Short mmCIF file of C-alpha atoms and ligand atoms in Angstrom, two decimals:
data_model
loop_
_atom_site.label_atom_id
_atom_site.label_comp_id
_atom_site.label_asym_id
_atom_site.label_seq_id
_atom_site.Cartn_x
_atom_site.Cartn_y
_atom_site.Cartn_z
CA MET F 83 -11.59 212.96 -257.23
CA ALA F 84 -9.13 210.94 -255.28
CA LYS F 85 -10.09 207.19 -254.87
CA LEU F 86 -9.59 205.33 -251.63
CA SER F 87 -6.79 202.93 -251.56
CA LYS F 88 -8.52 199.53 -251.23
CA TYR F 89 -5.43 197.39 -251.09
CA ASP F 90 -2.20 197.46 -249.21
CA LEU F 91 -0.18 196.32 -252.30
CA LEU F 92 -0.73 195.73 -255.95
CA ILE F 93 1.76 193.50 -257.76
CA THR F 94 1.17 194.31 -261.44
CA GLY F 95 2.16 193.20 -264.97
CA GLY F 96 3.78 189.85 -264.13
CA ARG F 97 2.92 186.57 -265.77
CA VAL F 98 0.93 184.80 -262.89
CA LEU F 99 1.60 181.07 -262.68
CA ASP F 100 -0.91 179.54 -260.38
CA PRO F 101 -1.41 175.81 -261.05
CA ALA F 102 -4.05 175.35 -258.31
CA ASN F 103 -6.29 177.69 -260.37
CA ASP F 104 -4.92 176.61 -263.77
CA LEU F 105 -3.95 180.24 -264.27
CA ASP F 106 -1.07 181.23 -266.64
CA GLU F 107 -1.69 184.85 -267.64
CA VAL F 108 -0.54 188.27 -267.22
CA CYS F 109 -2.54 189.44 -264.23
CA ASP F 110 -2.40 191.92 -261.26
CA ILE F 111 -2.56 190.69 -257.73
CA ALA F 112 -4.22 192.70 -254.89
CA ILE F 113 -3.02 192.02 -251.38
CA SER F 114 -4.36 193.28 -248.01
CA ASP F 115 -3.34 192.41 -244.52
CA GLY F 116 -1.03 189.82 -245.81
CA TYR F 117 -3.49 187.88 -247.92
CA ILE F 118 -4.42 187.70 -251.45
CA GLU F 119 -7.56 189.65 -252.19
CA LYS F 120 -7.84 189.36 -255.82
CA VAL F 121 -6.02 188.11 -258.95
CA GLN F 122 -7.26 189.66 -262.12
CA LYS F 123 -6.42 191.57 -265.28
CA GLU F 124 -5.60 195.19 -264.95
CA ILE F 125 -6.73 196.23 -261.51
CA ASP F 126 -6.87 200.10 -261.26
CA PRO F 127 -3.40 201.04 -259.80
CA SER F 128 -4.81 203.92 -257.87
CA PHE F 129 -6.51 201.26 -255.58
CA GLY F 130 -3.11 200.26 -254.22
CA LYS F 131 -1.41 202.06 -251.33
CA SER F 132 1.80 200.77 -253.17
CA VAL F 133 2.16 199.26 -256.57
CA GLU F 134 5.08 197.14 -257.61
CA ASP F 135 5.45 196.49 -261.36
CA TRP F 136 6.88 193.19 -262.38
CA THR F 137 6.12 193.38 -266.12
CA GLY F 138 8.23 190.78 -267.90
CA ASN F 139 8.66 188.61 -264.82
CA TRP F 140 7.01 185.49 -263.68
CA ILE F 141 5.00 185.45 -260.44
CA ILE F 142 4.72 182.07 -258.64
CA PRO F 143 3.32 181.33 -255.15
CA GLY F 144 6.26 181.52 -252.78
CA PHE F 145 8.99 178.88 -253.10
CA ILE F 146 8.54 176.17 -250.46
CA ASP F 147 11.76 174.28 -249.97
CA THR F 148 10.98 171.03 -248.26
CA HIS F 149 14.66 170.03 -247.59
CA VAL F 150 17.14 172.36 -246.26
CA HIS F 151 19.82 172.51 -243.54
CA VAL F 152 20.05 175.47 -241.07
CA GLY F 153 20.73 173.25 -238.09
CA GLY F 154 22.25 169.91 -237.33
CA PRO F 155 25.45 168.76 -235.66
CA ARG F 156 27.68 170.81 -237.77
CA SER F 157 30.56 172.73 -236.09
CA THR F 158 32.72 174.46 -238.78
CA TRP F 159 30.17 177.17 -239.64
CA ASP F 160 27.06 178.71 -238.32
CA PRO F 161 24.29 176.80 -240.01
CA ALA F 162 21.81 179.67 -239.22
CA LEU F 163 23.56 181.56 -242.07
CA GLY F 164 21.31 179.34 -244.28
CA HIS F 165 18.39 181.65 -243.49
CA GLN F 166 19.91 184.48 -245.47
CA MET F 167 21.21 182.14 -248.18
CA LEU F 168 17.75 180.73 -248.70
CA ALA F 169 16.11 184.13 -248.74
CA LEU F 170 18.59 185.39 -251.40
CA ALA F 171 17.51 182.35 -253.52
CA GLY F 172 13.87 183.39 -253.43
CA THR F 173 12.54 181.02 -250.76
CA THR F 174 9.59 181.95 -248.53
CA THR F 175 9.10 178.75 -246.54
CA ALA F 176 11.52 176.05 -245.70
CA ILE F 177 11.79 172.88 -243.65
CA ASP F 178 15.11 171.98 -241.95
CA PHE F 179 15.70 168.31 -242.59
CA GLY F 180 17.70 167.20 -239.63
CA CYS F 181 18.08 169.79 -236.82
CA ILE F 182 18.15 169.82 -233.13
CA PRO F 183 14.87 171.37 -232.33
CA GLU F 184 16.15 174.44 -230.41
CA GLN F 185 18.26 175.47 -233.43
CA ILE F 186 15.18 176.58 -235.25
CA PRO F 187 14.01 179.38 -232.85
CA ASP F 188 17.60 180.15 -232.18
CA GLY F 189 18.45 180.57 -235.85
CA LEU F 190 15.29 182.64 -236.50
CA LEU F 191 16.09 184.98 -233.59
CA ARG F 192 19.73 185.43 -234.47
CA LYS F 193 20.01 185.14 -238.30
CA GLY F 194 16.34 184.97 -239.31
CA ALA F 195 15.52 186.33 -242.75
CA GLY F 196 11.75 186.60 -242.60
CA LEU F 197 11.00 183.12 -243.69
CA ASN F 198 8.38 180.48 -242.52
CA PHE F 199 10.44 177.82 -240.92
CA GLY F 200 10.10 174.49 -239.35
CA GLY F 201 12.38 171.52 -238.81
CA ILE F 202 12.55 167.90 -238.11
CA MET F 203 15.01 166.51 -235.68
CA VAL F 204 17.86 164.27 -236.84
CA ALA F 205 17.97 161.04 -234.88
CA ILE F 206 21.54 160.49 -233.67
CA PRO F 207 22.14 157.88 -230.97
CA GLU F 208 23.70 159.21 -227.85
CA ILE F 209 23.38 162.80 -229.14
CA THR F 210 19.70 163.56 -229.98
CA ILE F 211 18.26 160.16 -228.77
CA PRO F 212 19.46 157.91 -225.96
CA ASN F 213 20.72 154.94 -227.96
CA ASP F 214 20.50 153.11 -231.35
CA HIS F 215 17.90 150.56 -230.04
CA PRO F 216 15.07 152.43 -228.34
CA THR F 217 12.08 150.38 -227.19
CA HIS F 218 8.62 151.17 -228.43
CA ASP F 219 7.82 153.09 -225.21
CA GLN F 220 11.10 155.04 -225.40
CA THR F 221 10.39 155.84 -229.04
CA ARG F 222 6.98 157.20 -228.19
CA HIS F 223 8.61 159.36 -225.49
CA ILE F 224 11.31 160.59 -228.02
CA VAL F 225 8.60 161.55 -230.63
CA SER F 226 6.31 163.37 -228.18
CA ASP F 227 9.30 165.20 -226.58
CA VAL F 228 10.49 166.34 -230.04
CA LEU F 229 7.15 167.69 -230.99
CA LYS F 230 6.83 169.49 -227.53
CA ARG F 231 10.17 171.15 -228.29
CA GLY F 232 8.73 172.57 -231.45
CA ALA F 233 10.14 170.22 -234.16
CA LEU F 234 7.79 168.91 -236.70
CA GLY F 235 9.06 165.28 -236.57
CA ILE F 236 12.05 163.12 -237.00
CA LYS F 237 14.56 162.41 -239.78
CA ILE F 238 16.72 159.29 -239.99
CA THR F 239 19.87 159.79 -241.91
CA GLY F 240 20.72 156.31 -243.03
CA GLY F 241 23.83 157.48 -244.83
CA TYR F 242 25.38 158.67 -241.53
CA TYR F 243 23.55 157.18 -238.56
CA PRO F 244 21.80 154.08 -239.75
CA PHE F 245 19.69 152.02 -237.45
CA SER F 246 18.74 148.34 -237.82
CA PRO F 247 15.71 147.85 -240.12
CA GLU F 248 13.54 146.97 -237.13
CA ILE F 249 14.43 150.18 -235.21
CA THR F 250 14.13 152.30 -238.44
CA SER F 251 10.73 150.81 -238.85
CA ARG F 252 9.73 151.50 -235.25
CA ILE F 253 10.85 155.23 -235.24
CA PHE F 254 8.78 155.86 -238.39
CA SER F 255 5.67 153.93 -237.18
CA VAL F 256 5.71 155.96 -233.97
CA CYS F 257 6.01 159.18 -236.01
CA ASN F 258 3.02 158.04 -238.00
CA GLU F 259 1.08 157.28 -234.86
CA PHE F 260 1.74 160.83 -233.62
CA ARG F 261 1.08 162.32 -237.17
CA ALA F 262 4.56 163.67 -236.89
CA TYR F 263 6.60 164.39 -240.07
CA ALA F 264 8.79 161.35 -240.97
CA GLY F 265 11.83 162.15 -243.17
CA TYR F 266 14.30 159.61 -244.42
CA HIS F 267 17.64 159.64 -246.02
CA VAL F 268 17.60 155.95 -246.87
CA GLY F 269 19.85 153.27 -245.49
CA THR F 270 19.92 150.88 -242.54
CA LYS F 271 22.66 148.75 -241.01
CA GLU F 272 21.76 146.20 -243.62
CA THR F 273 21.72 148.41 -246.79
CA GLY F 274 23.22 151.80 -247.67
CA SER F 275 22.57 155.33 -248.87
CA ARG F 276 21.96 153.88 -252.26
CA LEU F 277 19.31 152.15 -254.39
CA ASP F 278 19.32 149.09 -252.06
CA GLY F 279 18.35 151.37 -249.18
CA LEU F 280 15.46 152.82 -251.26
CA GLN F 281 14.29 149.28 -252.20
CA GLU F 282 14.22 148.52 -248.45
CA VAL F 283 11.63 151.31 -247.80
CA PRO F 284 8.47 149.23 -248.39
CA SER F 285 9.47 146.57 -245.86
CA ILE F 286 10.28 149.46 -243.39
CA ILE F 287 7.15 151.36 -243.57
CA GLY F 288 4.53 148.50 -243.96
CA ASN F 289 1.26 150.58 -244.19
CA GLY F 290 2.89 153.76 -243.01
CA ARG F 291 3.97 157.08 -244.53
CA LEU F 292 7.17 158.47 -245.17
CA HIS F 293 9.01 161.48 -246.89
CA VAL F 294 11.95 159.98 -248.88
CA ALA F 295 14.63 162.65 -249.28
CA HIS F 296 16.64 163.52 -252.35
CA ILE F 297 15.91 160.57 -254.61
CA ASN F 298 18.79 161.65 -256.90
CA ALA F 299 21.32 160.63 -254.20
CA TYR F 300 20.40 157.02 -254.71
CA CYS F 301 20.86 157.15 -258.43
CA ARG F 302 24.57 157.94 -258.68
CA GLY F 303 25.49 154.66 -260.21
CA SER F 304 26.67 152.96 -257.10
CA ILE F 305 24.95 149.67 -257.79
CA LEU F 306 23.64 149.74 -261.34
CA GLU F 307 23.86 152.10 -264.32
CA PRO F 308 22.43 155.51 -263.24
CA ASP F 309 19.57 155.24 -265.79
CA GLU F 310 18.59 151.91 -264.57
CA GLU F 311 18.73 153.20 -260.94
CA CYS F 312 16.40 156.04 -261.95
CA LYS F 313 14.04 153.64 -263.57
CA GLN F 314 13.80 151.29 -260.62
CA ALA F 315 13.56 154.27 -258.17
CA LEU F 316 10.68 155.75 -260.18
CA SER F 317 8.94 152.43 -260.35
CA LEU F 318 9.08 152.00 -256.63
CA LEU F 319 7.80 155.53 -256.03
CA SER F 320 4.92 154.97 -258.39
CA GLN F 321 4.03 151.73 -256.74
CA TYR F 322 3.95 153.25 -253.31
CA GLU F 323 2.64 156.65 -254.37
CA ASP F 324 -0.20 156.70 -251.71
CA GLN F 325 2.40 156.18 -248.91
CA LEU F 326 5.46 158.16 -249.98
CA VAL F 327 6.29 161.83 -250.73
CA SER F 328 9.66 162.70 -252.28
CA GLU F 329 11.89 165.39 -253.70
CA VAL F 330 15.03 165.65 -255.67
CA HIS F 331 17.72 168.33 -255.63
CA GLN F 332 19.61 169.26 -258.77
CA ALA F 333 22.99 170.41 -257.55
CA ILE F 334 25.99 168.38 -258.74
CA PRO F 335 28.01 168.76 -255.49
CA ASN F 336 26.87 166.70 -252.53
CA GLY F 337 27.59 167.46 -248.88
CA THR F 338 29.19 164.98 -246.61
CA GLN F 339 31.48 164.30 -243.67
CA GLY F 340 35.14 163.28 -243.73
CA LEU F 341 35.31 161.89 -240.19
CA CYS F 342 37.53 158.80 -239.90
CA ASP F 343 38.09 156.29 -237.02
CA LYS F 344 41.50 155.83 -235.31
CA ASN F 345 42.56 153.49 -238.03
CA GLY F 346 41.85 156.04 -240.66
CA GLU F 347 38.68 154.28 -242.04
CA VAL F 348 36.06 156.66 -243.25
CA LEU F 349 32.91 156.43 -241.18
CA SER F 350 30.05 157.79 -243.23
CA ASP F 351 28.51 155.59 -245.84
CA VAL F 352 27.94 158.57 -248.12
CA ALA F 353 31.59 159.62 -248.03
CA LYS F 354 32.54 156.03 -248.61
CA ASN F 355 30.28 155.63 -251.57
CA CYS F 356 31.75 158.94 -253.14
CA LEU F 357 35.29 157.63 -252.79
CA LYS F 358 34.41 154.24 -254.04
CA LEU F 359 32.63 155.57 -257.19
CA LYS F 360 36.08 156.84 -258.33
CA ASN F 361 38.10 154.05 -257.02
CA TYR F 362 39.68 155.77 -254.03
CA GLU F 363 40.50 154.06 -250.82
CA MET F 364 37.81 154.62 -248.28
CA THR F 365 40.34 156.05 -245.83
CA ALA F 366 41.76 159.52 -244.75
CA ASP F 367 44.46 158.88 -247.33
CA GLY F 368 41.85 158.32 -249.85
CA ILE F 369 40.22 161.63 -249.02
CA ARG F 370 43.63 163.34 -249.03
CA GLN F 371 44.24 161.98 -252.62
CA ALA F 372 40.77 162.98 -253.74
CA ILE F 373 41.31 166.49 -252.46
CA LYS F 374 44.81 166.67 -254.20
CA ASP F 375 43.12 165.43 -257.47
CA GLY F 376 40.41 168.11 -257.25
CA TYR F 377 37.63 165.54 -256.88
CA CYS F 378 36.90 166.38 -253.29
CA SER F 379 36.21 170.01 -251.94
CA VAL F 380 35.85 171.28 -248.47
CA MET F 381 32.97 173.48 -247.40
CA LYS F 382 34.09 176.60 -245.44
CA GLN F 383 32.34 179.64 -243.96
CA THR F 384 33.68 182.91 -245.24
CA GLY F 385 31.98 185.93 -243.77
CA ASP F 386 28.29 185.57 -243.92
CA THR F 387 28.15 182.71 -246.40
CA VAL F 388 29.40 179.19 -247.00
CA GLY F 389 31.37 178.12 -250.06
CA TYR F 390 33.78 175.52 -251.44
CA ILE F 391 37.63 175.41 -251.18
CA LYS F 392 39.89 173.24 -253.08
CA GLY F 393 43.50 171.96 -253.29
CA GLU F 394 46.06 173.03 -250.68
CA ASP F 395 43.54 175.15 -248.63
CA ALA F 396 41.13 172.32 -248.53
CA LEU F 397 43.89 169.77 -247.52
CA ASN F 398 44.96 172.16 -244.71
CA MET F 399 41.45 172.36 -243.39
CA PHE F 400 40.96 168.65 -243.45
CA GLU F 401 44.22 168.11 -241.42
CA GLU F 402 43.35 171.03 -238.96
CA LEU F 403 39.96 169.45 -238.24
CA ASP F 404 41.58 166.02 -237.89
CA THR F 405 39.31 164.50 -240.56
CA ASN F 406 36.05 165.79 -238.97
CA CYS F 407 35.62 167.93 -242.03
CA PRO F 408 32.68 168.93 -244.17
CA LEU F 409 33.31 167.58 -247.64
CA SER F 410 31.74 167.82 -251.02
CA PHE F 411 32.09 165.49 -254.08
CA PRO F 412 30.62 166.25 -257.58
CA VAL F 413 28.62 162.99 -257.47
CA ASN F 414 25.06 164.07 -258.22
CA LEU F 415 24.38 163.29 -262.03
CA PRO F 416 22.49 165.89 -264.05
CA SER F 417 21.03 163.09 -266.05
CA SER F 418 19.42 161.47 -262.84
CA ALA F 419 18.19 164.81 -261.60
CA PHE F 420 16.56 165.41 -265.12
CA ASN F 421 15.00 161.98 -265.26
CA LEU F 422 13.66 162.13 -261.71
CA THR F 423 12.38 165.72 -261.79
CA THR F 424 10.49 165.24 -265.18
CA ALA F 425 9.09 161.71 -264.79
CA LYS F 426 5.31 161.54 -264.79
CA LYS F 427 2.59 159.08 -263.96
CA PRO F 428 0.03 158.14 -266.61
CA ASP F 429 -2.35 160.65 -265.06
CA GLY F 430 0.01 163.44 -265.83
CA ASN F 431 1.19 164.00 -262.21
CA PHE F 432 4.80 164.06 -261.31
CA ILE F 433 6.30 160.81 -259.74
CA VAL F 434 8.70 162.82 -257.50
CA ASP F 435 6.59 165.57 -255.87
CA ALA F 436 9.06 168.48 -255.60
CA VAL F 437 12.33 169.97 -256.33
CA ALA F 438 14.13 171.03 -253.20
CA THR F 439 17.72 172.29 -252.55
CA ASP F 440 19.08 170.18 -249.72
CA GLY F 441 20.76 173.58 -249.27
CA GLY F 442 20.34 176.27 -246.76
CA SER F 443 23.72 176.71 -245.17
CA ILE F 444 25.08 174.11 -247.72
CA PRO F 445 25.91 176.34 -250.66
CA ARG F 446 23.57 174.97 -253.30
CA ASN F 447 20.31 176.83 -253.13
CA ILE F 448 19.75 176.45 -256.89
CA ALA F 449 16.31 174.86 -257.21
CA ILE F 450 14.80 177.80 -258.89
CA ASP F 451 17.63 178.22 -261.19
CA SER F 452 17.82 174.64 -262.23
CA THR F 453 14.11 174.24 -262.66
CA MET F 454 14.04 177.25 -264.83
CA ALA F 455 16.77 175.76 -266.86
CA LEU F 456 14.47 172.64 -267.44
CA VAL F 457 11.92 175.19 -268.95
CA LYS F 458 14.47 176.52 -271.35
CA PHE F 459 15.39 172.95 -272.21
CA GLY F 460 11.67 172.37 -272.99
CA ALA F 461 11.36 169.62 -270.32
CA LEU F 462 8.98 171.51 -267.87
CA SER F 463 6.25 174.08 -268.68
CA PRO F 464 6.15 177.37 -266.79
CA LEU F 465 3.19 176.10 -264.79
CA GLU F 466 5.15 173.02 -263.85
CA VAL F 467 7.82 175.32 -262.26
CA ALA F 468 5.21 176.40 -259.85
CA ILE F 469 3.96 172.85 -259.28
CA LYS F 470 7.41 171.58 -258.37
CA LEU F 471 8.56 174.53 -256.34
CA SER F 472 5.42 175.60 -254.41
CA TYR F 473 2.09 173.82 -255.17
CA ASN F 474 3.24 170.32 -254.61
CA PRO F 475 5.54 171.20 -251.65
CA SER F 476 2.62 173.02 -249.97
CA LYS F 477 0.49 169.82 -250.20
CA MET F 478 3.28 167.59 -248.92
CA ILE F 479 3.45 169.50 -245.64
CA GLY F 480 -0.17 170.52 -245.47
CA LEU F 481 0.22 174.30 -245.86
CA LYS F 482 -3.29 174.79 -247.13
CA ASP F 483 -3.13 178.55 -247.59
CA ARG F 484 0.15 178.66 -249.45
CA GLY F 485 1.25 177.07 -252.73
CA HIS F 486 -1.35 178.98 -254.55
CA LEU F 487 -2.85 182.48 -255.13
CA SER F 488 -6.44 181.96 -254.47
CA GLU F 489 -8.44 184.60 -252.78
CA GLY F 490 -7.65 184.36 -248.99
CA ALA F 491 -4.29 182.55 -249.44
CA ARG F 492 -1.30 184.00 -247.64
CA ALA F 493 0.43 186.53 -249.92
CA ASP F 494 3.69 184.65 -250.19
CA ILE F 495 5.19 185.16 -253.67
CA THR F 496 8.38 184.61 -255.61
CA VAL F 497 9.19 186.70 -258.54
CA ILE F 498 11.38 185.01 -261.18
CA ASP F 499 13.18 186.73 -264.12
CA PRO F 500 12.66 184.29 -266.85
CA GLN F 501 15.65 185.48 -268.88
CA MET F 502 18.12 185.03 -265.98
CA GLY F 503 16.25 182.06 -264.65
CA LYS F 504 16.62 183.41 -261.13
CA ALA F 505 14.43 184.75 -258.31
CA VAL F 506 14.65 188.55 -258.31
CA ALA F 507 12.17 189.30 -255.52
CA SER F 508 9.95 187.65 -252.96
CA TYR F 509 7.06 188.59 -250.63
CA VAL F 510 6.03 186.97 -247.35
CA ASP F 511 2.63 187.95 -246.01
CA GLY F 512 2.54 190.66 -248.63
CA ASP F 513 5.61 192.28 -247.32
CA PRO F 514 8.70 192.46 -249.55
CA LEU F 515 11.41 190.05 -248.36
CA LEU F 516 13.94 189.93 -251.20
CA LYS F 517 14.35 193.10 -253.31
CA ASP F 518 17.32 194.34 -255.39
CA GLY F 519 19.45 191.62 -253.95
CA ASN F 520 18.79 192.70 -250.32
CA ILE F 521 16.87 190.93 -247.64
CA LEU F 522 14.29 193.31 -246.14
CA LYS F 523 13.23 191.23 -243.17
CA ASN F 524 14.55 189.48 -240.22
CA GLY F 525 13.30 186.92 -237.74
CA GLY F 526 10.54 184.79 -239.20
CA ARG F 527 7.65 182.51 -238.39
CA TRP F 528 8.19 179.25 -236.63
CA LEU F 529 6.22 176.34 -238.02
CA VAL F 530 5.24 173.93 -235.19
CA THR F 531 2.68 171.27 -234.53
CA LYS F 532 -0.16 171.83 -231.94
CA THR F 533 2.01 169.97 -229.42
CA GLY F 534 4.79 172.51 -229.85
CA GLU F 535 2.58 175.59 -229.47
CA GLN F 536 3.64 176.30 -225.77
CA GLU F 537 7.27 176.25 -226.81
CA ALA F 538 6.58 178.65 -229.73
CA ILE F 539 4.74 181.01 -227.32
CA THR F 540 7.70 180.96 -225.00
CA SER F 541 10.15 181.80 -227.78
CA GLY F 542 8.29 185.03 -228.43
CA LEU F 543 8.48 184.26 -232.17
CA ASP F 544 5.63 184.60 -234.51
CA TYR F 545 4.38 181.05 -235.15
CA GLU F 546 2.00 178.94 -237.10
CA ILE F 547 0.58 175.50 -236.44
CA LEU F 548 0.91 172.79 -238.99
CA ASP F 549 -1.58 169.88 -238.96
CA PHE F 550 -0.17 166.99 -240.82
CA ASN F 551 -3.61 165.42 -241.13
CA SER F 552 -4.05 167.88 -244.05
CA SER F 553 -0.76 167.04 -245.66
CA LYS F 554 -0.33 164.71 -248.61
CA LEU F 555 2.03 162.68 -246.43
CA TYR F 556 -0.97 161.63 -244.25
CA SER F 557 -3.72 161.94 -246.73
CA GLY F 558 -6.17 159.18 -246.07
CA TYR F 559 -3.99 157.61 -243.41
CA LYS F 560 -5.68 155.62 -240.62
CA ASP F 561 -3.87 153.83 -237.87
ZN1 ZN B 710 19.76 166.97 -246.48
#
């Protein structure tokens, strides 16, 4: 007698890694209406309308990348290409770390690849905010406006557009007041995008809350030996664990900007630090020499993706763009990424919450690959892969029904081939997203706060409301 199909989809045979439920076992997963119904051994395959067998692969809750770029003031490529680049890497949810709010719905509509997507607005004086010294009232207006426009909060990029310590502090404290997401690439007008910028964080936030981006970027050996910088960074993060959330990325190339002033002096603190690390002049000529020597690459769109060019081609593009050119230097140290990713507190929890990519349209969406390499190296357990890539990120941003595979959770899943150390498939809401190297969805779901709901409705996109009161960032926070 034919049985009734009870489930929309059965994912069978994979090794299920679900740290929230302390589960590391070969199990089957039953999904209906986009949610997990059941995870158990050997569910009768005739119960599934469709059955996908992932024997030999690892099944983790969908990869949540808390730091990507699919927007921002970049002009030499279409940053929305990042949607596809992320989907191909096995991502199911991502947060743009420095966009203009309107870029998120625009990107989802034009180039969306079926991901859950939110973004925080980059604060750039005279471009995204009126000036570099907003009053308290102006700052309140800025933050509430940003939330209304559908962004999740604000990012300050101290390595590019630093504010005074006082204004930096003001912007984050207003974000905290509104329970908006507060993201920080460290550095003020008094410090830099280095360890000194990180060490300034406690005085900036007072009792407040903050997501400190890419800790690895402050441990490149700009001030002390890299190992010592890692040690001091980890000590600070441990000391302020109740107030800070953080991530690392593990790609060696960074992404930065070559723009020089009329005297040929490099403007961005990040690019200056990169040049200085290898004793180049911090000028347009210094960049030219670094390109000729192969130390500096240029990022360029080719077709539907973004990659690196070097040598003569890179130099030509740098000249064509009159120095306003996206550059990359191989400055991120594998040893720092390793130390920061694997370091734990005495209670066994990680000091740095998550592995992110700082990728998207920047071609370095390698978080799954590099985290899997740490398993091969013996530095992380399989369950810890799921902690770093999904469980902890879900908590950082308060996505309660993701990051785990409990009954009733959203059926967002990433499938990893442990031999290749790569994502081979993904599901969002129980629908296949990545399969056989192809992206099967477009559009996506816009993540907004309650204040941004009207904007989300107007966009016509599917949307979801995040409440940061449920996030680790604001856990236990009172004004
Ligand atoms: Zn970034």
